[in-house]
Coordinates of C-alpha atoms in Angstrom, one line a residue:
M1 CA 112.7 107.6 165.1
E2 CA 111.3 107.8 168.6
Q3 CA 108.5 110.0 167.2
D4 CA 107.7 107.4 164.6
S5 CA 107.6 104.6 167.1
S6 CA 105.5 106.5 169.5
R7 CA 103.1 107.4 166.7
E8 CA 102.6 103.7 166.1
N9 CA 101.8 103.0 169.7
P10 CA 102.0 106.0 171.9
S11 CA 100.7 104.3 175.0
R12 CA 103.3 101.5 174.9
E13 CA 106.3 102.3 172.8
G14 CA 106.9 106.0 173.4
A15 CA 107.4 105.7 177.1
S16 CA 110.5 104.4 178.9
L17 CA 110.1 101.6 181.3
P18 CA 111.1 102.1 185.0
G19 CA 114.8 101.3 185.5
D20 CA 115.7 101.8 181.8
P21 CA 118.8 103.7 180.9
P22 CA 118.1 107.1 179.5
S23 CA 116.9 107.3 175.9
S24 CA 119.6 108.2 173.4
A25 CA 119.2 111.0 170.9
L26 CA 120.8 108.6 168.4
G27 CA 117.7 106.5 168.2
P28 CA 115.0 104.6 170.2
S29 CA 116.2 103.3 173.5
L30 CA 117.3 99.7 173.8
S31 CA 114.4 98.9 176.1
Q32 CA 111.9 100.2 173.6
V33 CA 113.4 98.1 170.8
L34 CA 113.3 95.1 173.1
H35 CA 109.6 95.7 173.8
R36 CA 108.8 96.1 170.1
L37 CA 110.6 92.8 169.3
T38 CA 108.8 90.8 172.0
S39 CA 105.4 92.3 172.3
E40 CA 102.4 90.4 170.9
E41 CA 101.3 93.5 169.0
S42 CA 104.5 93.5 167.0
R43 CA 103.9 90.1 165.7
R44 CA 101.7 91.5 163.0
G45 CA 102.7 93.8 160.2
K46 CA 106.2 95.3 159.7
A47 CA 106.7 96.5 163.3
R48 CA 109.5 94.0 164.0
S49 CA 111.2 94.8 160.7
A50 CA 111.2 98.5 161.7
A51 CA 112.5 97.6 165.1
I52 CA 115.4 95.7 163.5
K53 CA 116.3 98.7 161.4
D54 CA 116.1 101.0 164.4
L55 CA 118.3 98.6 166.4
G56 CA 120.9 98.6 163.6
A57 CA 121.0 102.4 163.6
L58 CA 121.3 102.5 167.4
I59 CA 124.2 100.0 167.3
E60 CA 126.0 102.0 164.6
A61 CA 125.7 105.3 166.3
A62 CA 126.2 104.2 169.9
E63 CA 129.6 104.5 171.7
C64 CA 131.0 101.4 173.4
D65 CA 130.4 102.8 176.9
Q66 CA 126.8 103.5 176.0
L67 CA 126.3 99.8 174.9
F68 CA 128.2 98.0 177.6
E69 CA 128.1 100.2 180.8
G70 CA 124.9 99.8 182.8
N71 CA 123.7 100.7 186.2
D72 CA 124.8 98.1 188.7
T73 CA 121.8 98.7 190.9
S74 CA 119.4 98.2 188.1
L75 CA 117.9 94.8 187.4
R76 CA 118.1 95.6 183.7
G77 CA 121.5 97.0 183.1
M78 CA 122.7 97.5 179.6
P79 CA 124.7 94.2 179.2
E80 CA 121.8 92.1 180.5
M81 CA 119.4 94.0 178.2
L82 CA 121.7 93.3 175.2
G83 CA 121.5 89.6 176.1
Q84 CA 117.7 89.9 176.1
V85 CA 117.8 91.7 172.7
A86 CA 120.0 88.9 171.3
K87 CA 117.6 86.2 172.5
A88 CA 114.7 88.1 171.0
L89 CA 116.5 88.5 167.6
G90 CA 117.3 84.7 167.7
K91 CA 113.6 84.0 168.2
Y92 CA 112.6 86.4 165.4
A93 CA 114.9 84.6 162.9
A94 CA 114.0 81.1 164.2
P95 CA 112.3 78.7 161.7
P96 CA 108.6 77.8 162.4
K97 CA 107.3 74.4 163.1
E98 CA 108.1 71.8 160.4
Q99 CA 104.5 71.6 159.2
E100 CA 104.2 75.4 158.9
G101 CA 107.5 75.5 157.1
R102 CA 106.5 72.9 154.6
A103 CA 103.2 74.6 154.0
H104 CA 104.5 78.2 153.6
G105 CA 108.2 77.7 152.8
Y106 CA 111.3 79.0 154.6
S107 CA 112.4 81.8 152.3
E108 CA 111.2 84.5 154.8
V109 CA 113.2 82.8 157.6
A110 CA 116.4 82.9 155.5
E111 CA 115.9 86.6 154.8
K112 CA 115.3 87.3 158.5
G113 CA 118.4 85.2 159.4
A114 CA 120.6 87.3 157.0
A115 CA 119.2 90.6 158.4
V116 CA 119.8 89.5 162.0
G117 CA 123.2 88.2 161.2
V118 CA 124.2 91.6 159.8
L119 CA 123.0 93.2 163.1
F120 CA 125.1 90.7 165.1
L121 CA 128.1 91.5 163.0
K122 CA 127.7 95.2 163.8
L123 CA 127.3 94.4 167.5
M124 CA 130.3 92.0 167.6
G125 CA 132.3 94.6 165.7
K126 CA 131.6 97.1 168.5
I127 CA 132.8 94.5 171.1
E128 CA 136.0 93.9 169.1
A129 CA 136.6 97.6 168.8
A130 CA 136.1 98.0 172.6
K131 CA 138.4 95.1 173.3
N132 CA 141.2 96.5 171.1
S133 CA 140.9 100.1 172.4
L134 CA 141.2 99.2 176.1
L135 CA 139.1 102.2 176.9
C136 CA 135.9 100.3 177.6
P137 CA 136.7 97.4 180.0
T138 CA 133.0 96.5 180.4
W139 CA 132.9 94.8 177.0
K140 CA 133.6 91.5 178.8
I141 CA 130.3 91.8 180.7
G142 CA 128.4 92.5 177.5
L143 CA 130.1 89.5 175.8
R144 CA 129.1 87.3 178.7
H145 CA 125.4 88.0 178.0
L146 CA 125.7 87.9 174.2
A147 CA 128.0 84.9 173.5
G148 CA 125.3 82.2 174.1
P149 CA 122.4 83.6 172.1
I150 CA 124.7 84.7 169.2
Y151 CA 126.3 81.2 169.1
I152 CA 122.9 79.5 168.9
F153 CA 121.8 81.9 166.1
A154 CA 125.0 81.3 164.2
V155 CA 124.8 77.5 164.3
T156 CA 121.0 77.6 163.5
H157 CA 121.7 79.5 160.2
S158 CA 125.1 78.2 159.2
L159 CA 123.9 74.6 158.8
E160 CA 122.6 73.5 155.4
Q161 CA 118.9 73.2 156.2
P162 CA 115.6 74.1 154.5
W163 CA 115.3 77.4 156.4
T164 CA 118.8 78.6 155.3
S165 CA 120.0 80.1 152.0
P166 CA 123.5 80.6 150.7
R167 CA 123.3 84.2 151.8
S168 CA 122.1 83.5 155.3
R169 CA 124.7 80.7 155.7
D170 CA 127.5 83.0 154.7
V171 CA 126.4 85.7 157.1
A172 CA 125.9 83.2 160.0
G173 CA 129.4 81.7 159.2
E174 CA 130.9 85.2 159.5
V175 CA 129.1 85.8 162.8
L176 CA 130.5 82.5 164.2
S177 CA 134.0 83.3 163.0
L178 CA 133.8 86.8 164.6
L179 CA 132.5 85.4 167.8
L180 CA 135.4 83.0 168.0
R181 CA 137.8 85.8 167.3
V182 CA 136.4 88.1 170.0
T183 CA 136.3 85.3 172.6
Q184 CA 139.9 84.4 171.6
C185 CA 139.0 80.8 170.8
V186 CA 140.8 78.9 168.1
S187 CA 137.8 76.5 167.4
V188 CA 134.2 75.9 168.3
A189 CA 135.4 73.1 170.7
G190 CA 137.6 75.6 172.5
F191 CA 134.6 78.0 172.7
L192 CA 132.5 75.3 174.3
H193 CA 134.8 73.6 176.7
G194 CA 137.5 76.2 177.1
E195 CA 140.9 76.6 175.4
N196 CA 142.7 75.4 178.5
E197 CA 142.1 73.5 181.8
D198 CA 141.6 76.8 183.7
E199 CA 138.9 78.1 181.4
K200 CA 135.4 77.1 182.1
G201 CA 134.0 77.2 178.6
R202 CA 130.4 78.0 177.5
F203 CA 128.8 74.6 176.9
T204 CA 126.8 74.9 180.1
L205 CA 125.6 78.3 179.1
V206 CA 124.5 77.0 175.7
M207 CA 122.7 74.0 177.1
E208 CA 120.9 76.2 179.6
L209 CA 119.7 78.4 176.7
L210 CA 118.6 75.3 174.8
K211 CA 117.0 73.5 177.8
P212 CA 113.5 75.1 177.5
D213 CA 113.3 73.9 173.9
L214 CA 114.6 70.4 174.6
N215 CA 111.8 68.9 176.7
K216 CA 109.1 66.5 175.5
E217 CA 106.5 69.2 174.9
S218 CA 108.6 71.8 173.2
W219 CA 111.5 70.2 171.2
K220 CA 109.5 70.2 168.0
N221 CA 108.4 73.8 168.2
N222 CA 111.7 74.9 166.6
P223 CA 113.1 72.4 164.1
A224 CA 116.6 73.9 164.4
T225 CA 117.0 73.2 168.1
K226 CA 117.7 69.4 167.7
H227 CA 120.4 70.2 165.0
V228 CA 122.0 72.9 167.2
F229 CA 122.1 70.5 170.1
S230 CA 123.6 67.7 168.0
W231 CA 126.1 69.9 166.3
T232 CA 127.2 71.4 169.6
L233 CA 127.4 68.0 171.3
Q234 CA 129.7 66.6 168.6
H235 CA 132.3 69.3 169.4
V236 CA 132.6 68.4 173.1
T237 CA 134.7 65.3 173.6
R238 CA 136.7 63.6 176.3
P239 CA 137.6 64.6 179.0
W240 CA 135.0 67.4 179.2
L241 CA 131.8 65.6 178.2
N242 CA 131.2 63.4 181.3
Q243 CA 130.6 66.4 183.6
H244 CA 127.6 67.3 181.4
L245 CA 126.1 63.8 181.2
E246 CA 122.9 64.8 183.1
R247 CA 122.3 67.6 180.6
I248 CA 122.9 65.7 177.4
L249 CA 121.6 62.2 177.9
P250 CA 117.8 63.0 178.3
P251 CA 117.5 65.1 175.1
S252 CA 119.5 62.5 173.2
L253 CA 117.2 59.7 174.3
L254 CA 114.2 62.0 173.6
I255 CA 115.2 62.7 170.0
S256 CA 116.1 59.0 169.3
D257 CA 112.6 57.9 170.6
D258 CA 110.7 59.9 167.9
Y259 CA 108.5 58.4 165.3
Q260 CA 110.4 60.1 162.4
T261 CA 113.4 58.2 161.1
E262 CA 115.6 61.2 160.6
N263 CA 115.1 62.2 164.2
K264 CA 115.8 58.7 165.4
I265 CA 119.1 58.7 163.4
L266 CA 120.0 62.1 164.8
G267 CA 119.3 60.9 168.3
V268 CA 121.3 57.7 167.8
H269 CA 124.3 59.7 166.6
C270 CA 124.1 61.8 169.8
L271 CA 124.0 58.6 171.9
H272 CA 126.9 57.2 170.0
H273 CA 129.0 60.3 170.7
I274 CA 128.1 60.0 174.4
V275 CA 129.2 56.3 174.4
L276 CA 132.5 57.2 172.8
N277 CA 133.3 60.2 175.0
V278 CA 132.0 59.3 178.4
P279 CA 134.0 56.9 180.7
A280 CA 132.5 53.5 181.2
A281 CA 132.2 54.0 184.9
D282 CA 129.9 57.0 184.4
L283 CA 127.8 55.1 181.9
L284 CA 127.4 52.1 184.2
Q285 CA 126.4 54.4 187.2
Y286 CA 122.7 54.4 187.8
N287 CA 122.3 51.7 185.1
R288 CA 122.6 54.3 182.3
A289 CA 124.4 51.9 180.0
Q290 CA 121.5 49.5 180.2
V291 CA 119.0 52.3 179.5
L292 CA 121.0 53.1 176.4
Y293 CA 121.1 49.5 175.3
D294 CA 117.3 49.1 175.7
A295 CA 116.7 52.2 173.7
L296 CA 119.0 51.1 170.9
F297 CA 117.9 47.5 170.8
N298 CA 114.3 48.5 170.1
H299 CA 115.4 50.3 166.9
L300 CA 116.7 47.0 165.4
Y301 CA 113.1 46.0 164.6
T302 CA 112.8 48.8 162.0
P303 CA 113.1 48.2 158.3
E304 CA 115.0 51.5 157.8
Y305 CA 118.5 50.4 156.7
N306 CA 120.2 53.8 157.6
L307 CA 118.8 53.7 161.1
V308 CA 119.9 50.0 161.6
Q309 CA 123.4 51.0 160.4
A310 CA 123.6 53.8 163.0
V311 CA 122.3 51.6 165.8
L312 CA 124.7 48.7 165.1
L313 CA 127.7 51.0 165.1
C314 CA 126.6 52.5 168.4
L315 CA 125.9 49.1 170.0
L316 CA 129.3 47.7 168.9
D317 CA 131.0 50.5 170.9
L318 CA 128.5 50.1 173.8
F319 CA 129.2 46.3 174.3
P320 CA 132.6 46.8 176.0
V321 CA 131.0 49.1 178.5
L322 CA 128.2 46.7 179.2
E323 CA 130.6 43.8 179.6
K324 CA 132.6 45.6 182.2
G325 CA 129.6 45.1 184.5
L326 CA 129.5 41.3 183.9
H327 CA 131.3 39.0 186.3
W328 CA 132.4 35.6 185.0
K329 CA 133.6 32.8 187.3
G330 CA 136.2 30.6 185.6
G331 CA 134.5 27.3 186.5
A332 CA 131.1 28.2 185.2
A333 CA 129.8 28.6 181.6
R334 CA 130.2 32.1 180.3
P335 CA 127.0 34.1 180.5
T336 CA 125.2 35.2 177.4
T337 CA 126.2 38.8 176.6
H338 CA 124.3 41.7 175.0
C339 CA 126.4 41.0 171.9
D340 CA 125.0 37.5 171.8
E341 CA 121.5 38.9 172.0
V342 CA 121.9 41.4 169.2
L343 CA 123.7 38.9 166.9
R344 CA 120.8 36.4 167.5
L345 CA 118.3 39.1 166.4
I346 CA 120.4 40.1 163.4
L347 CA 120.7 36.6 162.1
T348 CA 116.9 36.1 162.7
H349 CA 116.3 39.1 160.5
M350 CA 118.9 38.2 157.9
E351 CA 117.6 34.8 156.9
P352 CA 114.2 35.9 155.3
E353 CA 115.3 39.5 154.4
H354 CA 114.9 40.2 150.7
R355 CA 115.5 44.0 150.6
L356 CA 119.0 44.6 149.2
L357 CA 119.8 47.7 151.3
L358 CA 119.0 45.9 154.5
R359 CA 120.9 42.8 153.4
R360 CA 124.0 44.9 152.8
T361 CA 123.6 46.7 156.1
Y362 CA 123.4 43.5 158.1
A363 CA 126.3 41.9 156.1
R364 CA 128.4 45.0 156.5
N365 CA 128.3 44.7 160.3
L366 CA 128.5 40.9 160.7
P367 CA 132.3 40.6 160.7
A368 CA 132.5 43.0 163.6
F369 CA 130.2 40.8 165.7
V370 CA 132.1 37.6 164.9
K371 CA 135.4 39.4 165.8
R372 CA 133.8 40.7 169.0
L373 CA 132.5 37.3 170.2
G374 CA 135.6 35.3 169.0
I375 CA 135.3 31.6 170.0
L376 CA 131.9 32.3 171.5
T377 CA 130.5 32.6 168.0
V378 CA 130.0 28.8 168.1
R379 CA 126.8 29.6 170.0
H380 CA 125.4 30.9 166.7
L381 CA 127.1 28.6 164.3
K382 CA 124.1 26.8 162.9
R383 CA 122.3 30.0 162.0
L384 CA 125.5 31.7 160.8
E385 CA 126.0 28.7 158.4
R386 CA 122.5 29.1 156.9
V387 CA 122.9 32.9 156.5
I388 CA 126.4 32.5 154.9
V389 CA 125.2 29.9 152.4
S390 CA 122.1 31.8 151.5
Y391 CA 123.8 35.1 151.0
L392 CA 126.6 33.7 148.9
E393 CA 124.0 32.4 146.5
V394 CA 122.3 35.8 145.7
Y395 CA 123.7 38.5 143.4
D396 CA 124.0 41.8 145.2
G397 CA 124.5 44.3 142.5
P398 CA 127.7 45.6 140.7
E399 CA 129.6 46.3 143.9
E400 CA 128.8 42.9 145.5
E401 CA 129.1 44.5 149.0
A402 CA 127.0 41.9 150.8
R403 CA 128.8 38.8 149.3
L404 CA 132.2 40.4 150.0
K405 CA 131.3 41.0 153.6
I406 CA 129.9 37.5 154.0
L407 CA 133.1 36.1 152.7
E408 CA 135.0 38.2 155.3
T409 CA 132.7 36.9 157.9
L410 CA 133.3 33.3 156.9
K411 CA 137.1 33.8 157.1
L412 CA 136.8 35.2 160.6
L413 CA 134.5 32.4 161.6
M414 CA 136.9 29.8 160.4
Q415 CA 139.8 31.5 162.3
C416 CA 137.8 31.8 165.5
A417 CA 135.8 28.6 165.6
W418 CA 138.0 26.3 163.5
P419 CA 137.4 23.1 165.6
R420 CA 133.7 23.2 164.6
I421 CA 134.3 23.8 160.9
S422 CA 135.4 20.4 159.6
C423 CA 131.9 18.9 160.2
R424 CA 130.5 21.6 157.9
L425 CA 133.1 21.0 155.1
V426 CA 130.7 19.7 152.4
V427 CA 128.1 22.5 152.9
L428 CA 130.7 25.3 152.9
L429 CA 132.7 23.8 150.0
K430 CA 129.7 23.6 147.8
A431 CA 128.7 27.2 148.6
L432 CA 132.2 28.5 147.8
L433 CA 132.6 26.6 144.6
K434 CA 129.2 27.6 143.4
L435 CA 130.1 31.3 144.1
I436 CA 133.4 30.9 142.2
C437 CA 131.6 29.3 139.2
D438 CA 128.9 32.0 139.1
V439 CA 131.4 34.8 139.3
A440 CA 133.6 33.3 136.6
R441 CA 130.7 32.8 134.2
D442 CA 129.2 36.2 134.9
P443 CA 129.3 37.9 131.4
N444 CA 129.0 41.6 132.2
L445 CA 126.9 42.3 135.3
T446 CA 129.9 42.7 137.7
P447 CA 133.0 45.0 137.0
E448 CA 136.2 43.1 136.6
P449 CA 137.9 44.4 139.8
V450 CA 134.9 43.3 141.9
K451 CA 135.0 39.9 140.2
N452 CA 138.7 39.5 141.1
A453 CA 138.0 40.6 144.7
L454 CA 135.3 38.0 145.0
L455 CA 137.4 35.2 143.5
E456 CA 140.4 36.2 145.7
E457 CA 138.2 36.2 148.9
A458 CA 136.6 32.9 148.0
T459 CA 140.0 31.3 147.3
D460 CA 141.2 32.5 150.7
C461 CA 138.2 30.9 152.3
L462 CA 138.9 27.6 150.5
I463 CA 142.5 27.7 151.8
L464 CA 141.3 28.3 155.4
L465 CA 138.7 25.5 154.9
D466 CA 141.4 23.2 153.8
H467 CA 143.4 24.0 157.0
C468 CA 140.4 23.4 159.2
S469 CA 139.6 20.1 157.6
Q470 CA 143.2 18.8 157.7
G471 CA 143.8 18.9 154.0
Q472 CA 140.5 17.3 152.8
V473 CA 139.6 20.2 150.5
K474 CA 142.8 19.6 148.4
G475 CA 141.7 16.0 147.6
L476 CA 138.1 16.9 146.8
L477 CA 139.3 19.7 144.5
A478 CA 141.6 17.4 142.5
K479 CA 138.7 15.6 141.0
I480 CA 137.0 18.9 140.0
L481 CA 140.1 20.2 138.3
Q482 CA 140.1 17.3 135.9
S483 CA 136.6 18.1 134.6
C484 CA 136.6 21.9 134.9
E485 CA 137.3 23.9 131.7
D486 CA 136.9 27.5 133.0
S487 CA 140.3 29.1 133.4
K488 CA 139.3 31.3 136.3
V489 CA 138.0 28.4 138.3
Q490 CA 141.1 26.4 137.5
N491 CA 143.3 29.2 138.7
C492 CA 141.5 29.3 142.0
I493 CA 141.7 25.6 142.5
R494 CA 145.4 25.5 141.7
K495 CA 146.1 28.3 144.1
V496 CA 144.4 26.3 146.9
Q497 CA 146.4 23.2 146.0
Q498 CA 149.7 25.0 145.9
V499 CA 149.1 26.5 149.3
S500 CA 148.0 23.1 150.7
E501 CA 151.0 21.3 149.4
G502 CA 153.3 23.7 151.3
A503 CA 151.3 23.2 154.5
S504 CA 151.8 20.4 157.0
Y505 CA 148.9 19.2 159.2
D506 CA 149.1 17.5 162.6
R507 CA 146.7 14.6 162.3
N508 CA 147.4 13.3 165.8

């Protein structure tokens, strides 16, 4: 094989480099294979494929001591060189830029990924054999250099992405499983942060390997990098994540600030994980929490419902952190919070919104904001009233998610701000009765279980409205019951009357 490789490029590939270990009779030396994988000349033709085959033969034929024992005085000992080879293999199987991938397809990448995965399985098999035999203690040094690049390769090709195939995903999954077994880790999380408190873990190593591809200029060169970063980040939780905050926050903000919606969502999910798993004190330090808030708040102006959903969930978990930094003096009025600011913007967007998916997204998250603000919701009562009435009037599709969530919001609002509800009795009563009549007369658009849920929620709202108005609803409904012929409407009204009769109101 050495003769073949030297025939291809006798001036470069047939000669050993200074400091290289001696060439093996079993195949081309590791340094020669590394050179063939990384040289510009090998980017054309089948030179790299031939190097992959030669490397496979070298790994199969080599003994453990040949692979893992290097010269300590050499800058390029065998373990370190194995790490360089693993990085080169990862780059060889990496997907191209997204535009190139869309133009030429990713099938070739999947094939390369499967081939490289098989190589890594052979190499990890050698490490496992050395570990079990106890005759080659230097396997640990080799594993130290191989673990990071092999992990990144395995995650890149095990996720369901355009550049993977069922075959490449299966091979990459086997590589990851074998890596965890060799490193004696029960899970990916244990591999990253350590299985116990004394073990350091490899998250720092992985982030250092990803760092060159996670800056503003390079992060789009490899479309897999952002997914590897996100997937890895999700596996590191409290109490380990806060020590890595300086490494993970900048790339998360960078990804979330992209113009592509899918990247924005991915970045927001990363930020949400950070908010959930980093102590509030660390987020408040250096004004990080405010930076997060500003980045998330800007996304609320987008018409993309799935991005708005991700942002609102993240903000709801960020509010308690931000409010820890607020100081309220009992004698003064409570300051406006970040939650107030976001709710004000949401209600502004909700009023004229006609797109069903966005309406559902806003309505889905509205109860959480009312619950969060409590009695302070009265600051937004006028606008909330308009939104509730307008949303109850509009059919939302067979599942009626928006109207059900608006009814839930109304119930919470009446429980939190009941002293301000009685003056809105007429408006809310009309809206609820109109909803009940519309649902009861709906011939076939809405499934029966959904109709029953709407009627039940609306009835509960009427009961709460009756409590807030000191029993006025009962008297107004009595007149309607005399002229109403629909059985479903009658049942709702009777239920309100029965509950009202059993309640006593303090009118003093």
